[in-house]
PDB file of C-alpha atoms and ligand atoms in Angstrom:
ATOM      1  CA  MET A   1     123.887  63.286 121.522  1.00 76.00           C
ATOM      2  CA  HIS A   2     123.445  66.423 123.823  1.00 87.00           C
ATOM      3  CA  ASP A   3     125.667  66.738 127.018  1.00 93.00           C
ATOM      4  CA  PRO A   4     123.870  64.247 129.624  1.00 95.00           C
ATOM      5  CA  ARG A   5     124.013  67.060 132.085  1.00 97.00           C
ATOM      6  CA  ILE A   6     121.204  68.877 130.725  1.00 98.00           C
ATOM      7  CA  SER A   7     117.731  67.974 131.092  1.00 98.00           C
ATOM      8  CA  VAL A   8     114.443  69.687 130.490  1.00 98.00           C
ATOM      9  CA  ILE A   9     111.337  69.310 133.497  1.00 98.00           C
ATOM     10  CA  LEU A  10     107.912  70.400 133.850  1.00 98.00           C
ATOM     11  CA  GLY A  11     107.318  72.008 137.155  1.00 98.00           C
ATOM     12  CA  ASP A  12     107.910  75.046 139.635  1.00 98.00           C
ATOM     13  CA  ILE A  13     111.249  76.047 139.904  1.00 98.00           C
ATOM     14  CA  THR A  14     110.791  77.016 143.678  1.00 98.00           C
ATOM     15  CA  THR A  15     110.063  73.307 144.505  1.00 98.00           C
ATOM     16  CA  VAL A  16     113.832  72.444 142.913  1.00 98.00           C
ATOM     17  CA  ALA A  17     116.364  71.381 145.156  1.00 98.00           C
ATOM     18  CA  ALA A  18     119.616  72.736 142.926  1.00 98.00           C
ATOM     19  CA  ASP A  19     122.246  74.669 144.580  1.00 98.00           C
ATOM     20  CA  ALA A  20     121.390  77.569 142.723  1.00 98.00           C
ATOM     21  CA  ILE A  21     118.161  78.406 140.830  1.00 98.00           C
ATOM     22  CA  ALA A  22     118.013  81.474 138.256  1.00 99.00           C
ATOM     23  CA  ASN A  23     115.459  83.857 139.001  1.00 98.00           C
ATOM     24  CA  ALA A  24     114.037  85.878 135.741  1.00 98.00           C
ATOM     25  CA  ALA A  25     113.983  89.417 137.451  1.00 98.00           C
ATOM     26  CA  ASN A  26     113.687  92.505 136.290  1.00 97.00           C
ATOM     27  CA  THR A  27     116.417  95.433 136.614  1.00 98.00           C
ATOM     28  CA  SER A  28     115.146  96.790 139.736  1.00 98.00           C
ATOM     29  CA  LEU A  29     115.618  93.285 141.504  1.00 98.00           C
ATOM     30  CA  LEU A  30     112.849  94.282 143.946  1.00 95.00           C
ATOM     31  CA  GLY A  31     109.983  91.851 142.947  1.00 85.00           C
ATOM     32  CA  GLY A  32     107.728  91.205 139.849  1.00 89.00           C
ATOM     33  CA  GLY A  33     105.247  88.887 138.826  1.00 95.00           C
ATOM     34  CA  GLY A  34     105.560  85.409 137.036  1.00 97.00           C
ATOM     35  CA  VAL A  35     108.414  83.541 138.330  1.00 98.00           C
ATOM     36  CA  ASP A  36     109.912  85.907 140.327  1.00 98.00           C
ATOM     37  CA  GLY A  37     106.765  86.639 142.195  1.00 98.00           C
ATOM     38  CA  ALA A  38     106.587  82.900 142.796  1.00 98.00           C
ATOM     39  CA  ILE A  39     110.556  82.818 143.880  1.00 98.00           C
ATOM     40  CA  HIS A  40     110.026  85.562 146.206  1.00 98.00           C
ATOM     41  CA  ARG A  41     106.488  84.283 147.898  1.00 98.00           C
ATOM     42  CA  ALA A  42     108.538  81.196 148.495  1.00 98.00           C
ATOM     43  CA  ALA A  43     111.476  82.300 149.939  1.00 98.00           C
ATOM     44  CA  GLY A  44     110.105  85.047 151.948  1.00 98.00           C
ATOM     45  CA  PRO A  45     110.767  88.381 152.887  1.00 97.00           C
ATOM     46  CA  GLU A  46     114.224  88.033 153.496  1.00 98.00           C
ATOM     47  CA  LEU A  47     114.959  87.351 150.014  1.00 98.00           C
ATOM     48  CA  LEU A  48     113.290  91.251 149.384  1.00 98.00           C
ATOM     49  CA  ALA A  49     115.429  92.050 152.008  1.00 98.00           C
ATOM     50  CA  GLU A  50     118.686  91.045 150.755  1.00 98.00           C
ATOM     51  CA  CYS A  51     117.827  92.432 147.031  1.00 98.00           C
ATOM     52  CA  ARG A  52     117.141  95.737 148.468  1.00 98.00           C
ATOM     53  CA  THR A  53     120.990  95.912 149.187  1.00 98.00           C
ATOM     54  CA  LEU A  54     122.090  94.990 145.881  1.00 98.00           C
ATOM     55  CA  HIS A  55     121.050  98.091 144.175  1.00 97.00           C
ATOM     56  CA  GLY A  56     119.763  96.559 140.851  1.00 98.00           C
ATOM     57  CA  CYS A  57     121.195  94.517 138.434  1.00 98.00           C
ATOM     58  CA  GLU A  58     122.021  95.289 134.270  1.00 98.00           C
ATOM     59  CA  THR A  59     119.977  93.415 131.835  1.00 98.00           C
ATOM     60  CA  GLY A  60     122.074  89.919 130.645  1.00 98.00           C
ATOM     61  CA  LYS A  61     123.866  90.001 133.974  1.00 98.00           C
ATOM     62  CA  ALA A  62     123.365  88.267 137.165  1.00 98.00           C
ATOM     63  CA  LYS A  63     123.419  88.777 141.203  1.00 98.00           C
ATOM     64  CA  ILE A  64     123.220  86.361 143.634  1.00 98.00           C
ATOM     65  CA  THR A  65     120.996  85.678 146.953  1.00 98.00           C
ATOM     66  CA  LYS A  66     120.850  83.336 149.369  1.00 98.00           C
ATOM     67  CA  GLY A  67     117.775  81.054 148.907  1.00 98.00           C
ATOM     68  CA  TYR A  68     116.043  81.573 152.351  1.00 98.00           C
ATOM     69  CA  HIS A  69     113.014  79.134 152.852  1.00 98.00           C
ATOM     70  CA  LEU A  70     113.412  77.812 149.181  1.00 98.00           C
ATOM     71  CA  PRO A  71     115.136  74.288 148.808  1.00 98.00           C
ATOM     72  CA  ALA A  72     117.872  75.983 146.643  1.00 98.00           C
ATOM     73  CA  LYS A  73     120.732  77.143 148.524  1.00 98.00           C
ATOM     74  CA  TYR A  74     121.114  80.215 146.321  1.00 98.00           C
ATOM     75  CA  VAL A  75     119.308  82.272 143.825  1.00 98.00           C
ATOM     76  CA  LEU A  76     121.018  83.892 140.860  1.00 98.00           C
ATOM     77  CA  HIS A  77     118.850  87.037 139.895  1.00 98.00           C
ATOM     78  CA  THR A  78     118.905  87.955 136.325  1.00 98.00           C
ATOM     79  CA  PRO A  79     117.023  90.336 134.076  1.00 98.00           C
ATOM     80  CA  GLY A  80     116.272  88.892 131.129  1.00 98.00           C
ATOM     81  CA  PRO A  81     115.593  91.225 127.686  1.00 98.00           C
ATOM     82  CA  ILE A  82     112.344  92.649 126.840  1.00 98.00           C
ATOM     83  CA  TRP A  83     111.727  91.624 123.141  1.00 98.00           C
ATOM     84  CA  ARG A  84     111.745  94.942 120.799  1.00 98.00           C
ATOM     85  CA  GLY A  85     112.081  92.953 117.660  1.00 98.00           C
ATOM     86  CA  GLY A  86     115.465  91.503 117.745  1.00 98.00           C
ATOM     87  CA  GLY A  87     117.427  94.575 116.424  1.00 98.00           C
ATOM     88  CA  GLN A  88     118.283  95.884 120.373  1.00 97.00           C
ATOM     89  CA  GLY A  89     120.899  93.027 121.006  1.00 98.00           C
ATOM     90  CA  GLU A  90     118.416  90.852 122.624  1.00 98.00           C
ATOM     91  CA  ALA A  91     119.799  87.489 121.747  1.00 98.00           C
ATOM     92  CA  ALA A  92     123.396  88.434 122.836  1.00 98.00           C
ATOM     93  CA  LEU A  93     121.728  89.797 126.393  1.00 98.00           C
ATOM     94  CA  LEU A  94     119.968  86.904 126.775  1.00 98.00           C
ATOM     95  CA  ALA A  95     122.617  84.338 126.336  1.00 98.00           C
ATOM     96  CA  GLY A  96     124.383  86.636 128.607  1.00 99.00           C
ATOM     97  CA  CYS A  97     122.046  85.731 131.464  1.00 99.00           C
ATOM     98  CA  TYR A  98     122.664  82.027 131.161  1.00 99.00           C
ATOM     99  CA  ARG A  99     126.408  82.386 131.209  1.00 98.00           C
ATOM    100  CA  SER A 100     126.323  85.399 133.920  1.00 98.00           C
ATOM    101  CA  CYS A 101     124.249  83.126 136.218  1.00 98.00           C
ATOM    102  CA  LEU A 102     126.371  79.755 135.491  1.00 98.00           C
ATOM    103  CA  GLU A 103     129.580  81.713 135.830  1.00 98.00           C
ATOM    104  CA  LEU A 104     128.342  82.975 139.115  1.00 98.00           C
ATOM    105  CA  ALA A 105     127.389  79.562 140.312  1.00 98.00           C
ATOM    106  CA  LEU A 106     130.332  78.385 139.518  1.00 98.00           C
ATOM    107  CA  SER A 107     132.376  81.099 141.777  1.00 98.00           C
ATOM    108  CA  HIS A 108     129.819  80.408 144.682  1.00 98.00           C
ATOM    109  CA  GLY A 109     130.838  76.193 144.209  1.00 98.00           C
ATOM    110  CA  CYS A 110     127.244  75.313 143.053  1.00 98.00           C
ATOM    111  CA  ARG A 111     127.478  72.329 141.048  1.00 98.00           C
ATOM    112  CA  THR A 112     123.618  71.912 140.347  1.00 98.00           C
ATOM    113  CA  VAL A 113     121.456  74.714 138.292  1.00 98.00           C
ATOM    114  CA  ALA A 114     117.923  75.275 137.478  1.00 99.00           C
ATOM    115  CA  PHE A 115     116.519  77.686 135.144  1.00 99.00           C
ATOM    116  CA  PRO A 116     113.319  78.919 134.397  1.00 99.00           C
ATOM    117  CA  SER A 117     112.558  79.822 130.676  1.00 98.00           C
ATOM    118  CA  ILE A 118     113.901  83.555 131.247  1.00 98.00           C
ATOM    119  CA  SER A 119     112.269  86.450 129.127  1.00 98.00           C
ATOM    120  CA  THR A 120     109.372  84.046 127.426  1.00 98.00           C
ATOM    121  CA  GLY A 121     106.906  85.163 129.672  1.00 98.00           C
ATOM    122  CA  VAL A 122     106.152  88.998 130.020  1.00 97.00           C
ATOM    123  CA  TYR A 123     109.135  90.084 128.286  1.00 98.00           C
ATOM    124  CA  HIS A 124     107.547  88.328 125.061  1.00 98.00           C
ATOM    125  CA  PHE A 125     111.023  86.790 123.956  1.00 98.00           C
ATOM    126  CA  PRO A 126     109.882  84.406 120.969  1.00 98.00           C
ATOM    127  CA  LEU A 127     110.001  80.954 122.687  1.00 98.00           C
ATOM    128  CA  GLU A 128     111.751  78.898 119.520  1.00 98.00           C
ATOM    129  CA  LEU A 129     114.802  81.458 119.586  1.00 98.00           C
ATOM    130  CA  ALA A 130     115.201  81.842 123.375  1.00 98.00           C
ATOM    131  CA  SER A 131     115.180  77.942 123.890  1.00 98.00           C
ATOM    132  CA  ALA A 132     117.625  77.833 121.525  1.00 98.00           C
ATOM    133  CA  ILE A 133     119.816  80.359 122.859  1.00 98.00           C
ATOM    134  CA  ALA A 134     119.515  78.971 126.361  1.00 98.00           C
ATOM    135  CA  VAL A 135     120.210  75.279 125.370  1.00 98.00           C
ATOM    136  CA  LYS A 136     123.389  76.641 123.425  1.00 98.00           C
ATOM    137  CA  THR A 137     124.781  79.027 126.113  1.00 98.00           C
ATOM    138  CA  VAL A 138     124.435  76.208 128.355  1.00 98.00           C
ATOM    139  CA  ALA A 139     125.773  73.611 126.783  1.00 97.00           C
ATOM    140  CA  ASP A 140     129.044  75.984 125.614  1.00 97.00           C
ATOM    141  CA  VAL A 141     129.523  76.688 129.096  1.00 98.00           C
ATOM    142  CA  LEU A 142     129.268  73.524 130.271  1.00 97.00           C
ATOM    143  CA  ARG A 143     131.980  72.289 127.719  1.00 97.00           C
ATOM    144  CA  GLU A 144     134.266  74.763 128.902  1.00 97.00           C
ATOM    145  CA  HIS A 145     133.910  73.573 132.550  1.00 96.00           C
ATOM    146  CA  PRO A 146     134.135  69.939 132.256  1.00 94.00           C
ATOM    147  CA  GLU A 147     134.468  69.105 135.971  1.00 96.00           C
ATOM    148  CA  ASP A 148     132.551  71.708 137.447  1.00 97.00           C
ATOM    149  CA  PHE A 149     129.089  71.178 136.966  1.00 98.00           C
ATOM    150  CA  ASP A 150     126.891  67.959 138.110  1.00 98.00           C
ATOM    151  CA  TRP A 151     123.441  68.971 136.110  1.00 98.00           C
ATOM    152  CA  VAL A 152     121.792  71.988 134.982  1.00 98.00           C
ATOM    153  CA  CYS A 153     118.098  71.841 134.153  1.00 98.00           C
ATOM    154  CA  PHE A 154     115.362  73.714 132.572  1.00 98.00           C
ATOM    155  CA  VAL A 155     112.264  73.964 134.700  1.00 98.00           C
ATOM    156  CA  CYS A 156     109.603  74.694 132.355  1.00 98.00           C
ATOM    157  CA  PHE A 157     106.003  75.842 133.719  1.00 98.00           C
ATOM    158  CA  ASP A 158     103.853  74.896 130.632  1.00 98.00           C
ATOM    159  CA  PRO A 159     104.007  71.780 128.428  1.00 98.00           C
ATOM    160  CA  HIS A 160     104.182  74.360 125.285  1.00 98.00           C
ATOM    161  CA  THR A 161     107.512  75.539 126.861  1.00 98.00           C
ATOM    162  CA  LYS A 162     108.796  72.089 127.667  1.00 98.00           C
ATOM    163  CA  SER A 163     108.179  71.228 124.371  1.00 98.00           C
ATOM    164  CA  ALA A 164     110.323  73.913 122.792  1.00 98.00           C
ATOM    165  CA  TYR A 165     113.389  73.349 125.099  1.00 98.00           C
ATOM    166  CA  ASP A 166     112.985  69.697 124.277  1.00 98.00           C
ATOM    167  CA  ARG A 167     113.233  69.918 120.866  1.00 98.00           C
ATOM    168  CA  ALA A 168     115.995  72.752 121.589  1.00 98.00           C
ATOM    169  CA  LEU A 169     118.279  69.918 123.380  1.00 97.00           C
ATOM    170  CA  ALA A 170     117.137  67.496 120.986  1.00 96.00           C
ATOM    171  CA  SER A 171     118.912  69.452 118.037  1.00 93.00           C
ATOM    172  CA  ALA A 172     121.473  70.669 120.115  1.00 86.00           C
ATOM    173  CA  PRO A 173     125.304  68.768 119.006  1.00 77.00           C
TER     174      PRO A 173
HETATM  175  P1  ADP B   1     110.041  87.355 131.982  1.00 85.55           P
HETATM  176  O1  ADP B   1     109.550  88.558 132.765  1.00 85.55           O
HETATM  177  O2  ADP B   1     111.313  86.681 131.611  1.00 85.55           O
HETATM  178  O3  ADP B   1     109.334  86.690 130.672  1.00 85.55           O
HETATM  179  P2  ADP B   1     108.082  85.440 133.554  1.00 85.55           P
HETATM  180  O4  ADP B   1     108.068  85.142 134.946  1.00 85.55           O
HETATM  181  O5  ADP B   1     106.969  86.248 132.902  1.00 85.55           O
HETATM  182  O6  ADP B   1     109.679  86.443 132.921  1.00 85.55           O
HETATM  183  O7  ADP B   1     107.936  84.093 132.473  1.00 85.55           O
HETATM  184  C1  ADP B   1     109.126  83.527 132.628  1.00 85.55           C
HETATM  185  C2  ADP B   1     108.715  82.049 132.347  1.00 85.55           C
HETATM  186  O8  ADP B   1     108.795  81.528 133.516  1.00 85.55           O
HETATM  187  C3  ADP B   1     107.538  82.006 131.404  1.00 85.55           C
HETATM  188  O9  ADP B   1     107.434  80.477 130.885  1.00 85.55           O
HETATM  189  C4  ADP B   1     106.414  81.633 132.842  1.00 85.55           C
HETATM  190  O10 ADP B   1     105.704  80.746 132.259  1.00 85.55           O
HETATM  191  C5  ADP B   1     107.490  80.929 133.783  1.00 85.55           C
HETATM  192  N1  ADP B   1     107.145  80.654 135.092  1.00 85.55           N
HETATM  193  C6  ADP B   1     106.274  81.303 135.718  1.00 85.55           C
HETATM  194  N2  ADP B   1     105.983  80.942 137.046  1.00 85.55           N
HETATM  195  C7  ADP B   1     107.176  79.766 137.095  1.00 85.55           C
HETATM  196  C8  ADP B   1     107.593  78.664 138.233  1.00 85.55           C
HETATM  197  N3  ADP B   1     107.403  78.839 139.834  1.00 85.55           N
HETATM  198  N4  ADP B   1     108.529  78.125 138.124  1.00 85.55           N
HETATM  199  C9  ADP B   1     108.987  77.538 136.675  1.00 85.55           C
HETATM  200  N5  ADP B   1     108.841  78.874 135.643  1.00 85.55           N
HETATM  201  C10 ADP B   1     107.806  79.556 136.187  1.00 85.55           C
END
């Protein structure tokens, strides 16, 4: 049975009332399309203003801002790896995104965290591999911090993505 604190839902992450939501950002942190664009639209221009003070973020790491007009208190901005065939450290970088976000959440007292499917949009990371890495990394971090999180949710924007995360979670130890 997988960790009961981990779940998968179909939906729009900008509507999720978690303590923190992750943003599949780019390294500039100055906004983009996809989920990044949706988060900036929903949070309002104050989010971009704060992001400008952060001077970017490395792939596989994360930086935190307030959530402004979002229901979430914080946004964890994490640039996922662009898929270049798998030989450029993409898997470790993607795991780094999930781990960095959860460690940053922890240090800000966040007990509930929502993730989009990082890198599987315009960054073209293969969905089956990405979902397995996402689920395994989150499960590992939760196991390392048994008291610190109430739930972590994967918010999938389409049914195809949701079924990949459902399968990954079902086959997690
Ligand atoms: P990346 O550049 O990391 O690939 P994208 O934003 O292109 O990021 O896509 C990542 C995932 O986020 C895709 O599955 C995409 O469908 C999904 N997505 C787009 N908008 C939203 C949203 N509002 N809520 C949740 N997921 C979203």
